[in-house]
Coordinates of C-alpha atoms and ligand atoms in Angstrom, one line a residue:
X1 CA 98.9 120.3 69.7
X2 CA 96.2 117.7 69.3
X3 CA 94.6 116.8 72.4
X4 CA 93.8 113.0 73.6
X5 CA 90.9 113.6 75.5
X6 CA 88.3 112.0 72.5
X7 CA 90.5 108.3 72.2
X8 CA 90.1 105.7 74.8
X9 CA 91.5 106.6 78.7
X10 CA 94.9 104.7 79.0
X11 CA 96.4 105.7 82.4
X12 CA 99.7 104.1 84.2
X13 CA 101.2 103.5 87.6
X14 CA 104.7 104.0 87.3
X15 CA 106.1 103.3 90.5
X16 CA 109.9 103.6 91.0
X17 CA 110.9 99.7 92.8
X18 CA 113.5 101.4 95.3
X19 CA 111.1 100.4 98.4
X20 CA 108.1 98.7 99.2
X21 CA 104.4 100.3 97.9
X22 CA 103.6 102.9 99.8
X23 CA 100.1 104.7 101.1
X24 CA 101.0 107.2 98.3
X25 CA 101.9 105.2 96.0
X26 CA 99.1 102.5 96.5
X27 CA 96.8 105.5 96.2
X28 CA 98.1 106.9 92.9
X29 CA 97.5 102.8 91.5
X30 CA 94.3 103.1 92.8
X31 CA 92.8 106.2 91.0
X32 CA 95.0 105.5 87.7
X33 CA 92.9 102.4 87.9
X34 CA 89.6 103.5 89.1
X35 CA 90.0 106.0 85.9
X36 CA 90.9 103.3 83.3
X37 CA 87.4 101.2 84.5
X38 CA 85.4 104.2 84.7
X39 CA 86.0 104.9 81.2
X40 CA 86.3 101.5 80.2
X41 CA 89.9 102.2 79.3
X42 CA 93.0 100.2 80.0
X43 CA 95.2 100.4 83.3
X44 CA 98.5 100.1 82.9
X45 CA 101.9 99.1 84.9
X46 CA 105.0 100.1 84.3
X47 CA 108.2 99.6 86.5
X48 CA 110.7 102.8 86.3
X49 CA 113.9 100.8 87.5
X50 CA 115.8 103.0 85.8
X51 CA 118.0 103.5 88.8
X52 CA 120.0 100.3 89.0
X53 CA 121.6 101.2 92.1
X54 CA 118.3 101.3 94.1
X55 CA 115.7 99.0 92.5
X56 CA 115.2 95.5 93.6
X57 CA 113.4 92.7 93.3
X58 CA 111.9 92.6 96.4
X59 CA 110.5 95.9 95.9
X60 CA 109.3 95.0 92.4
X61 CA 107.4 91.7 94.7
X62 CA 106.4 93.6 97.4
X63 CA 104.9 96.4 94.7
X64 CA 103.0 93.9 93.0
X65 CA 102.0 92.1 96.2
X66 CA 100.5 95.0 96.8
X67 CA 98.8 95.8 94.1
X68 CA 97.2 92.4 93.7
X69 CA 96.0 92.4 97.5
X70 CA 93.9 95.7 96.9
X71 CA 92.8 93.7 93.4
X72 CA 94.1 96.3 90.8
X73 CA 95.1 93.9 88.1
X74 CA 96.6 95.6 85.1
X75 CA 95.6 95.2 81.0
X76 CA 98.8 94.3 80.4
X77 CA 102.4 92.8 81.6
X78 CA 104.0 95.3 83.6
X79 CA 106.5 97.3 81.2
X80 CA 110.2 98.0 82.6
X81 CA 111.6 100.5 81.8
X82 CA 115.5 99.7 81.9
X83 CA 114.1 97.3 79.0
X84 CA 113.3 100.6 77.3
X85 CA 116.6 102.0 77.0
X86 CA 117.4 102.0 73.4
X87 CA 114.2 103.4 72.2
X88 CA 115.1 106.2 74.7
X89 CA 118.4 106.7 73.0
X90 CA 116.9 106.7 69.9
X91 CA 114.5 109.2 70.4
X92 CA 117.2 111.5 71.8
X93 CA 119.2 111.0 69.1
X94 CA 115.7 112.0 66.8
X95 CA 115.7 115.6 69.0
X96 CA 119.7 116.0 68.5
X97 CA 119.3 115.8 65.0
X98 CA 116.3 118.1 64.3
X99 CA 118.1 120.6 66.9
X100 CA 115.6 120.5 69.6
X101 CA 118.5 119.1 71.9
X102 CA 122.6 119.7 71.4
X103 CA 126.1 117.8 72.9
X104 CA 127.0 119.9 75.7
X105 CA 131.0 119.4 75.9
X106 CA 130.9 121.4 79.4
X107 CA 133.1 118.7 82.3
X108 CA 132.3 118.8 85.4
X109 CA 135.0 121.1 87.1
X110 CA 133.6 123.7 84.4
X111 CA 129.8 122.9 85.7
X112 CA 131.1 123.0 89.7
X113 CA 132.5 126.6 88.7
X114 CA 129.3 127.5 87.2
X115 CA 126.9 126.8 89.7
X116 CA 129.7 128.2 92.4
X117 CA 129.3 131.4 90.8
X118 CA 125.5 131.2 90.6
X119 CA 125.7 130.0 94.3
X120 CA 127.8 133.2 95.2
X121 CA 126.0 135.5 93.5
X122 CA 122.5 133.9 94.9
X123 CA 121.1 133.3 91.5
X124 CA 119.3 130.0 91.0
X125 CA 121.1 126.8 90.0
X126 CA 120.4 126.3 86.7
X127 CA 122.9 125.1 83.3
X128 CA 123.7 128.4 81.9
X129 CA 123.2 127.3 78.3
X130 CA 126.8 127.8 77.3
X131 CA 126.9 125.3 74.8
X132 CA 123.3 126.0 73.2
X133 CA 124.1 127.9 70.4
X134 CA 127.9 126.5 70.0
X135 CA 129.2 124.4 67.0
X136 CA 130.4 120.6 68.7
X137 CA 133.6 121.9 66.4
X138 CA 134.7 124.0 69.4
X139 CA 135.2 121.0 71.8
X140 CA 138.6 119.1 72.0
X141 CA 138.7 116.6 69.6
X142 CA 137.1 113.1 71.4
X143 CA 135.3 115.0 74.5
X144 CA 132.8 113.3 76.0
X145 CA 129.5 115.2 75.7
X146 CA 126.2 115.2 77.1
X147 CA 122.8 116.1 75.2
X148 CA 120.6 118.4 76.5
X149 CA 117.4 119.3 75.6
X150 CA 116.7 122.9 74.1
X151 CA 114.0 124.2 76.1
X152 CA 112.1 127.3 75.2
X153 CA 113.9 130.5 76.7
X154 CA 111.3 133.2 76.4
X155 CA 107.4 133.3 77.8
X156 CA 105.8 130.9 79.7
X157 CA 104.3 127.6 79.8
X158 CA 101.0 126.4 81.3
X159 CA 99.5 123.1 82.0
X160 CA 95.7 122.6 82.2
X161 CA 95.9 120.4 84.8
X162 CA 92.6 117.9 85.8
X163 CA 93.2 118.6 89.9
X164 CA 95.3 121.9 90.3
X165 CA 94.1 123.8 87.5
X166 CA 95.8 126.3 84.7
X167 CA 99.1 126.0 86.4
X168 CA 101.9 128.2 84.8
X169 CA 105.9 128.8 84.7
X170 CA 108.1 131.1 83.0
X171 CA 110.5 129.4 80.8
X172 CA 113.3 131.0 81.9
X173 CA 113.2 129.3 85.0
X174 CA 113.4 126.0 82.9
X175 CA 117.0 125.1 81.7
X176 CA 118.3 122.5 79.4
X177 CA 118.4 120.0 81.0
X178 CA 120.2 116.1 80.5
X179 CA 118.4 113.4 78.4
X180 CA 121.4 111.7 77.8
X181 CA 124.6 111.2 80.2
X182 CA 128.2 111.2 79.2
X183 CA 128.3 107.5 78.9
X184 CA 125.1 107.3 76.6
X185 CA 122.1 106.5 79.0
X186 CA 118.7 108.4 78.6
X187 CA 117.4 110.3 81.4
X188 CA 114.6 109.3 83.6
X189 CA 113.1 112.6 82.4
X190 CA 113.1 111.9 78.9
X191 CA 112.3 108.1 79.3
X192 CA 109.0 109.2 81.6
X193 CA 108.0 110.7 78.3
X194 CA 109.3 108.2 76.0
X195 CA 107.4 106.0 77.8
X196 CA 104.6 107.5 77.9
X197 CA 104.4 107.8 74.3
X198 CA 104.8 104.2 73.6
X199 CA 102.5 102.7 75.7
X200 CA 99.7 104.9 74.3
X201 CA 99.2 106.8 77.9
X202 CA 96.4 109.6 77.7
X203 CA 96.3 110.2 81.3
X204 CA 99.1 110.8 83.5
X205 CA 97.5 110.9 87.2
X206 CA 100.4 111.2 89.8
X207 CA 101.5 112.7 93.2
X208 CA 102.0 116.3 93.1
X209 CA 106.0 116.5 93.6
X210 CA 105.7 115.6 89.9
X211 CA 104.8 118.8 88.7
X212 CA 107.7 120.5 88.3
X213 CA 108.7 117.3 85.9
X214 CA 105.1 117.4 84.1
X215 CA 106.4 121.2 82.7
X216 CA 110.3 119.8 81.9
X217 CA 108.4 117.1 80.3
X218 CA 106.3 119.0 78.1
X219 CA 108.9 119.9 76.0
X220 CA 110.2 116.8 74.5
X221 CA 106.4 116.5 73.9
X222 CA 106.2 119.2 71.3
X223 CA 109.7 118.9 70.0
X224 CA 109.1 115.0 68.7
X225 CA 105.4 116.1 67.4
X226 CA 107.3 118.6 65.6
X227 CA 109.5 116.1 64.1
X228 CA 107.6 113.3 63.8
X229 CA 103.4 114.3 64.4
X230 CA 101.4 112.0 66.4
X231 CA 103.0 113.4 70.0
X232 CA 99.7 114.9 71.8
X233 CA 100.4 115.9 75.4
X234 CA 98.7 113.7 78.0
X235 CA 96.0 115.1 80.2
X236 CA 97.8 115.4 83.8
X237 CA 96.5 114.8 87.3
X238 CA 98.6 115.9 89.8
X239 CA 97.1 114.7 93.4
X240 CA 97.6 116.5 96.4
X241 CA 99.9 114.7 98.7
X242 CA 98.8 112.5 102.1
X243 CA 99.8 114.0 105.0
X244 CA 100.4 112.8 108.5
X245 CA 97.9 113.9 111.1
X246 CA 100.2 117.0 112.1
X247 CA 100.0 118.1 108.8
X248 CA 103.6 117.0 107.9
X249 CA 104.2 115.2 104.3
X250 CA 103.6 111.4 105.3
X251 CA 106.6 109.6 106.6
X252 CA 107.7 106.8 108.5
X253 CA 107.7 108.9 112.0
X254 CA 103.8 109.1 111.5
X255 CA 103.6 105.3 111.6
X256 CA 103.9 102.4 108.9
X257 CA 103.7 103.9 105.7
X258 CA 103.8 100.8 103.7
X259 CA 100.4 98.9 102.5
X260 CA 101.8 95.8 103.6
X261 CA 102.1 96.7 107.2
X262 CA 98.6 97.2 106.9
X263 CA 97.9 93.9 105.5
X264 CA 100.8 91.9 107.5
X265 CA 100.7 93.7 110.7
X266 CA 97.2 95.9 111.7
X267 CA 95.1 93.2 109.9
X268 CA 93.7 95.7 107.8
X269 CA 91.6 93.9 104.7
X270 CA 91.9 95.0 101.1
X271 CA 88.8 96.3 100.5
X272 CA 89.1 99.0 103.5
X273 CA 92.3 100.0 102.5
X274 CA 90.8 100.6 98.9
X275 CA 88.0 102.3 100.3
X276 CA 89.5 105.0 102.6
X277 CA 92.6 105.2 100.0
X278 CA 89.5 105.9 97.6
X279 CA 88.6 109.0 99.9
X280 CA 91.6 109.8 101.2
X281 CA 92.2 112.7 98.4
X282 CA 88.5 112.1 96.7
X283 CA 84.8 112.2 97.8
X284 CA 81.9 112.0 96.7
X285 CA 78.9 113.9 98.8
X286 CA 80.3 112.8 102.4
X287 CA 79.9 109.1 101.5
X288 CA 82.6 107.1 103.2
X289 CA 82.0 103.6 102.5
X290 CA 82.3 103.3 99.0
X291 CA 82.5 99.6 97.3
X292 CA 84.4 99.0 94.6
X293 CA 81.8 98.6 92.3
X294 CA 80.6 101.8 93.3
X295 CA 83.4 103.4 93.3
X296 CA 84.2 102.5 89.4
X297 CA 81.2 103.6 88.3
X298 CA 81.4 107.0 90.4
X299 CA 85.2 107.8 90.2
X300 CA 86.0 111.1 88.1
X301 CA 89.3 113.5 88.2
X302 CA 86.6 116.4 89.8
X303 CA 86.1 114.7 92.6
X304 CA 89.6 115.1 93.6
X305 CA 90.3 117.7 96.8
X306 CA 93.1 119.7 95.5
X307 CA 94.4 120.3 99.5
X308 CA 96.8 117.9 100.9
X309 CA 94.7 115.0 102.8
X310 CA 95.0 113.9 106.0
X311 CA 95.9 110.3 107.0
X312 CA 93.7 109.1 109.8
X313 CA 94.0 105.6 110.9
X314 CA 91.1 105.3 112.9
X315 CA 89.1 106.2 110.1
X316 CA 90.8 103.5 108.4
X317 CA 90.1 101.2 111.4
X318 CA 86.2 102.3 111.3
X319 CA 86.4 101.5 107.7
X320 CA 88.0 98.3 108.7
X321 CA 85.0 97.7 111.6
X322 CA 82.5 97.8 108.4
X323 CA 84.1 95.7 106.1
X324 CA 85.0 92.6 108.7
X325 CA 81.2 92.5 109.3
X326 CA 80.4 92.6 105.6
X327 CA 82.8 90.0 105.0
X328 CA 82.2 86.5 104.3
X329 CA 82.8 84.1 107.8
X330 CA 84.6 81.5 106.3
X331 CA 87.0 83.7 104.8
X332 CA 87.6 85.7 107.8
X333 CA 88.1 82.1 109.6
X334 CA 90.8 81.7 107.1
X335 CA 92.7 84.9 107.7
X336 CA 92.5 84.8 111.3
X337 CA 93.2 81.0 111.9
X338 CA 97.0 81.6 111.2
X339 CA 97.1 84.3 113.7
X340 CA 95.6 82.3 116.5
X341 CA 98.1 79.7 115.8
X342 CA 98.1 75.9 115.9
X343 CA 95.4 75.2 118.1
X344 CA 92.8 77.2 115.5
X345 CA 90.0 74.9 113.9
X346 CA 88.6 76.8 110.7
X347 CA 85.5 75.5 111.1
X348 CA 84.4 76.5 114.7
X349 CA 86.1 79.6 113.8
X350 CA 83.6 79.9 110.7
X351 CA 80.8 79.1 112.8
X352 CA 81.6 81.8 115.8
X353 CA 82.0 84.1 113.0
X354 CA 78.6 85.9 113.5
X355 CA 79.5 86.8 116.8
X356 CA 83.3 87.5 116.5
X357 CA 82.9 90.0 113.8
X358 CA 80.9 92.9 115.4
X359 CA 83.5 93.6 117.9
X360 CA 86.7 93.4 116.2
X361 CA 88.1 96.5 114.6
X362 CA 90.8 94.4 112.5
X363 CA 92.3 90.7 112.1
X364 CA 94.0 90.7 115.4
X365 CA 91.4 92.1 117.6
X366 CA 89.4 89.1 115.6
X367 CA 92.0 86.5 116.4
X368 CA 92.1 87.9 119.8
X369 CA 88.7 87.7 120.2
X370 CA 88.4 84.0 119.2
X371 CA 91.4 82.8 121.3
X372 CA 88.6 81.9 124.0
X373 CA 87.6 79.4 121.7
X374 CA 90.8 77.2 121.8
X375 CA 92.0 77.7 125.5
X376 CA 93.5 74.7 126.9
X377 CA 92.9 74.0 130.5
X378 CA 93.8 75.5 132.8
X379 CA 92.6 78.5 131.1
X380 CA 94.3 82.0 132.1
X381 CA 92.6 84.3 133.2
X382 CA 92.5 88.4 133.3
X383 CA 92.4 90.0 136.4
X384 CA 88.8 91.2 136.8
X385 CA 88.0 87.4 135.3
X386 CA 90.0 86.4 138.3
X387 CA 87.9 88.7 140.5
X388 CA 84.6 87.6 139.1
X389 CA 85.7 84.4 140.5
X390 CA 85.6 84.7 144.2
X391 CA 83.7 82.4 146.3
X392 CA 80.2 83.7 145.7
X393 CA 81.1 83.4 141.9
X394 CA 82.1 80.2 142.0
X395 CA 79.0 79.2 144.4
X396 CA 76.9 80.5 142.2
X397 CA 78.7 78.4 138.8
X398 CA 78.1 75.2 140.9
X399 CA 74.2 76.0 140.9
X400 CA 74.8 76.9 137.2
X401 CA 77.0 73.4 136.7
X402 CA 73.9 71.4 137.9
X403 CA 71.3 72.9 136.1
X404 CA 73.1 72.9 133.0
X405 CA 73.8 69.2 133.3
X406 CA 70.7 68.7 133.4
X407 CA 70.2 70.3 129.9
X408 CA 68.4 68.3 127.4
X409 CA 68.9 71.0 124.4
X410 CA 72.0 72.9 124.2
X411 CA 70.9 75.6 122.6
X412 CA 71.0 79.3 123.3
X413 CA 67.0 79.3 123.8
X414 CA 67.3 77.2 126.6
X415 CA 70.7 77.8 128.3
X416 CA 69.3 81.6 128.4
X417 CA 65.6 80.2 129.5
X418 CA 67.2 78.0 132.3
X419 CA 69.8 80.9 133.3
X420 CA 67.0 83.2 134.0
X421 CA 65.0 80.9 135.7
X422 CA 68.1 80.3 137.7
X423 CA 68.6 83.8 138.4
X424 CA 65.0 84.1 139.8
X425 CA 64.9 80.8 142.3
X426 CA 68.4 82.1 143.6
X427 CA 67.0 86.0 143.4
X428 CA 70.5 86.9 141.6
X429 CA 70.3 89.4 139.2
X430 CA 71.4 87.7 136.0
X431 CA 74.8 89.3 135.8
X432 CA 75.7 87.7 139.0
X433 CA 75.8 84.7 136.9
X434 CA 76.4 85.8 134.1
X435 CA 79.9 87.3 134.8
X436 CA 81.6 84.6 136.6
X437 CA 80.5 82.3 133.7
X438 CA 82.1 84.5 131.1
X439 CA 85.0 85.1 133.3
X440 CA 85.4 80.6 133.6
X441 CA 84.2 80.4 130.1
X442 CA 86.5 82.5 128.3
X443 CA 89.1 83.8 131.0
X444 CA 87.9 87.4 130.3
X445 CA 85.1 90.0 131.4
X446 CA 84.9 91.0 127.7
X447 CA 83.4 88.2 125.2
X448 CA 80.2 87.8 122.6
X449 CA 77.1 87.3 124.6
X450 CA 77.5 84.3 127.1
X451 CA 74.8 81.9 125.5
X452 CA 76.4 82.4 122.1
X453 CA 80.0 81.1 124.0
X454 CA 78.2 78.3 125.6
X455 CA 76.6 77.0 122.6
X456 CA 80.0 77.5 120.1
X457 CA 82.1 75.8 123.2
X458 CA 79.8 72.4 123.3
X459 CA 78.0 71.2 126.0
X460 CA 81.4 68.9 126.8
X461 CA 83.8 71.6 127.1
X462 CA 81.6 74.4 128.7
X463 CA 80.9 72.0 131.7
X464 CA 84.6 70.9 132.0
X465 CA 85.7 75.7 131.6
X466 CA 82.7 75.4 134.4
X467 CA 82.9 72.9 136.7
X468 CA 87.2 73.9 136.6
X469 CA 85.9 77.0 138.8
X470 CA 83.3 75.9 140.6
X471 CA 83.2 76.0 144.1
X472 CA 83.2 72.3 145.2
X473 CA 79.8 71.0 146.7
X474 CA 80.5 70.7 150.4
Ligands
LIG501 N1 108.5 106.7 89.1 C1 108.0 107.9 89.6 C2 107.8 107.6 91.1 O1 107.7 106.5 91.6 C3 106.6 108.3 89.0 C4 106.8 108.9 87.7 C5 105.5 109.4 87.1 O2 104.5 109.0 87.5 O3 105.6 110.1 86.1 O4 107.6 108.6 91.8

């Protein structure tokens, strides 16, 4: 068979829309894509909602959504496959009629009886082939029938695959299996490959519970190029699975699994969870922060681990750290305005940016960190805020009251010159006044530097936090 390694990379996500996109999912998009740029190749999407019962729109949104938050856009309109359906028929209908697939007349009671017998007799489960080599004459006149797909009794079959390897099974442990049901649908195994076909796909990158498919899908691959030419098998990819940190497959009992938890809930931004999705199964050297730039122009199927990976989310958080302090301020003022609420101004938000950034590991700890900013009076305070507020702190915050009032600049320069020169006449260290001022200021022992929250608060308001707590001048 003709290979499609020397015509342009066209690689798919085909995510199933029974729930929303998932770590493993989201990182099967992401190196489908990352393949398509490297090679300068299209990316494509296509929606396998074959399974009416269990796809929904709001999976279909919330698959999307995600996509589009970690900025994989797509060459073309997503593809769905239900839409697909007759072109699947038709193609089974190709393989019935050149005898690479045959009406299996078998009903169900005879199937249960079958695979009773196998189950009793501990063989494997598998469709005996009873109606492979039988005329359609035999069965009762108006049976319903499925058609299965003749699959290659004797040797074995093996896949060059891009991540595992030569991997290899014997055909006899391959039966015939459905491509259409009794009432006429296709498969989802034949319209994977039907699919596939049509839309050009060179590359199929996917999770690694798709193996065992990749060699049931082979088949239909060589029977249509027999019949019609122009079939070429894809080159596969299957990817290691993500596993949780006790080595267990990744489920919901290792925390959320979905990439819009990330987004919604740990305030995680897109271009981390590209990044350590990126090396979560993939490296390059021990490089961790990768852009995406970068990693377009460096992605490749070698550098893929062929071990299971572990999820770790506070590499993810590390990651996290990195890219808030890359990020631009005005649009981290926009993300974490709505979770500081109502009483959030962009602008000062922007403007405290510089010194918010460096100590939050995500949105939240970034809201949290600017909630200083928009305390109301009286502010609350923690406990060792509290404490730092006994009556030698708050003696010591009506010296500082004074000799800021007396402030002609209110700048950091010279709140921290007059501070220090304050510490000195009163021979204080400067934490002595430092700390009840951060605990009045901001209600907390743990804030950006304390001339940094003067300045941002104004000269109005950091008087009024002050003089709140101030010991009153006897
Ligand atoms: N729809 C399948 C899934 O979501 C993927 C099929 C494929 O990649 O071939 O697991």
């Amino acid at each position: 068979m003709a290979s499609k390694s020397d015509t342009a990379v066209v690689t798919r996500f085909a995510p199933s829309p029974t729930g929303f996109l998932h770590l493993g999912g989201a990182r099967t998009a992401l190196f489908n894509w990352l393949y398509a740029r490297h090679y300068g190749g299209k990316a494509l999407l296509r929606i396998e909602d074959t399974d009416k019962k269990r796809s929904t729109q709001e999976a279909i949104d919330a698959i999307l959504g995600g996509l589009d938050w970690l900025g994989l856009d797509y060459d073309e309109a997503p593809t769905f496959q239900s839409k697909q359906a007759q072109r699947h028929t038709e193609v089974a209908h190709k393989l019935l009629a050149a005898g690479h697939a045959y009406k299996c007349f078998a009903t169900q009671e005879e199937l249960e009886a079958m695979r009773a017998e196998q189950r009793e007799q501990k063989l494997p489960l598998r469709y005996d082939g009873r109606w492979r080599d039988r005329d359609p004459s035999e069965a009762p006149e108006g049976a319903s029938f499925t058609v299965r797909l003749k699959t290659p009794i004797a040797g074995d079959v093996t896949i060059p695959d891009a991540v595992q390897g030569d991997v290899s099974v014997k055909n006899e442990e391959l039966d015939d299996y459905i491509i259409l049901r009794a009432d006429g649908t296709p498969t989802y195994m034949l319209a994977v490959v039907v699919d596939d076909h049509d839309m050009g796909v060179t590359h199929v990158i996917r999770g690694d519970d798709h193996l065992n498919n990749a060699f049931r899908q082979l088949p239909i691959y060589s029977a249509m190029d027999d019949i019609e030419g122009g079939w070429p098998l894809p080159t596969y990819a299957h990817i290691p699975l993500i596993h949780g940190a006790d080595g267990a497959k990744l489920s919901k009992r290792h925390g959320a699994v979905g990439v819009e938890a990330y987004r919604d809930e740990l305030g995680i931004l897109p271009e981390a969870m590209f990044n350590y999705l990126l090396r979560l199964g993939w490296a390059s050297g021990d490089r961790e922060e990768i852009t995406r730039a970068e990693a377009i122009e460096l992605f490749g199927l070698k550098g893929v681990g062929k071990s299971p990976s572990r999820f770790d989310l506070k590499k993810l958080e590390n990651l996290n750290g990195h890219y808030i302090r890359e990020a631009d301020d005005a649009l981290l003022a926009g993300l974490a305005a709505p979770l500081i609420g109502q009483a959030a101004n962009t602008a000062l938000l922007e403007k405290a940016m510089p010194v918010l950034k460096p100590r939050a590991k995500n949105l939240n700890e970034l809201a949290e960190g600017a909630g200083f900013l928009f305390a109301k009076q009286p502010i609350a305070m923690t406990e060792k805020a509290a404490k730092a507020l006994d009556a030698d702190g708050r003696a010591r915050l009506t010296i500082l009251s004074e000799r800021f009032r007396a402030e002609k600049d209110w700048t950091f320069e010279a709140l921290e010159a007059t501070t220090k020169s304050t510490a000195e006449a009163h021979e204080l260290g400067f934490g002595k006044l430092a700390q009840p001022l951060r605990a009045a200021l901001t209600g907390t022992m743990n804030s950006p530097g304390i001339f940094d929250v003067l300045v941002l608060l104004g000269r109005e308001e950091a008087l009024a936090r002050i003089d709140a707590q101030a010991a009153p001048t006897a």
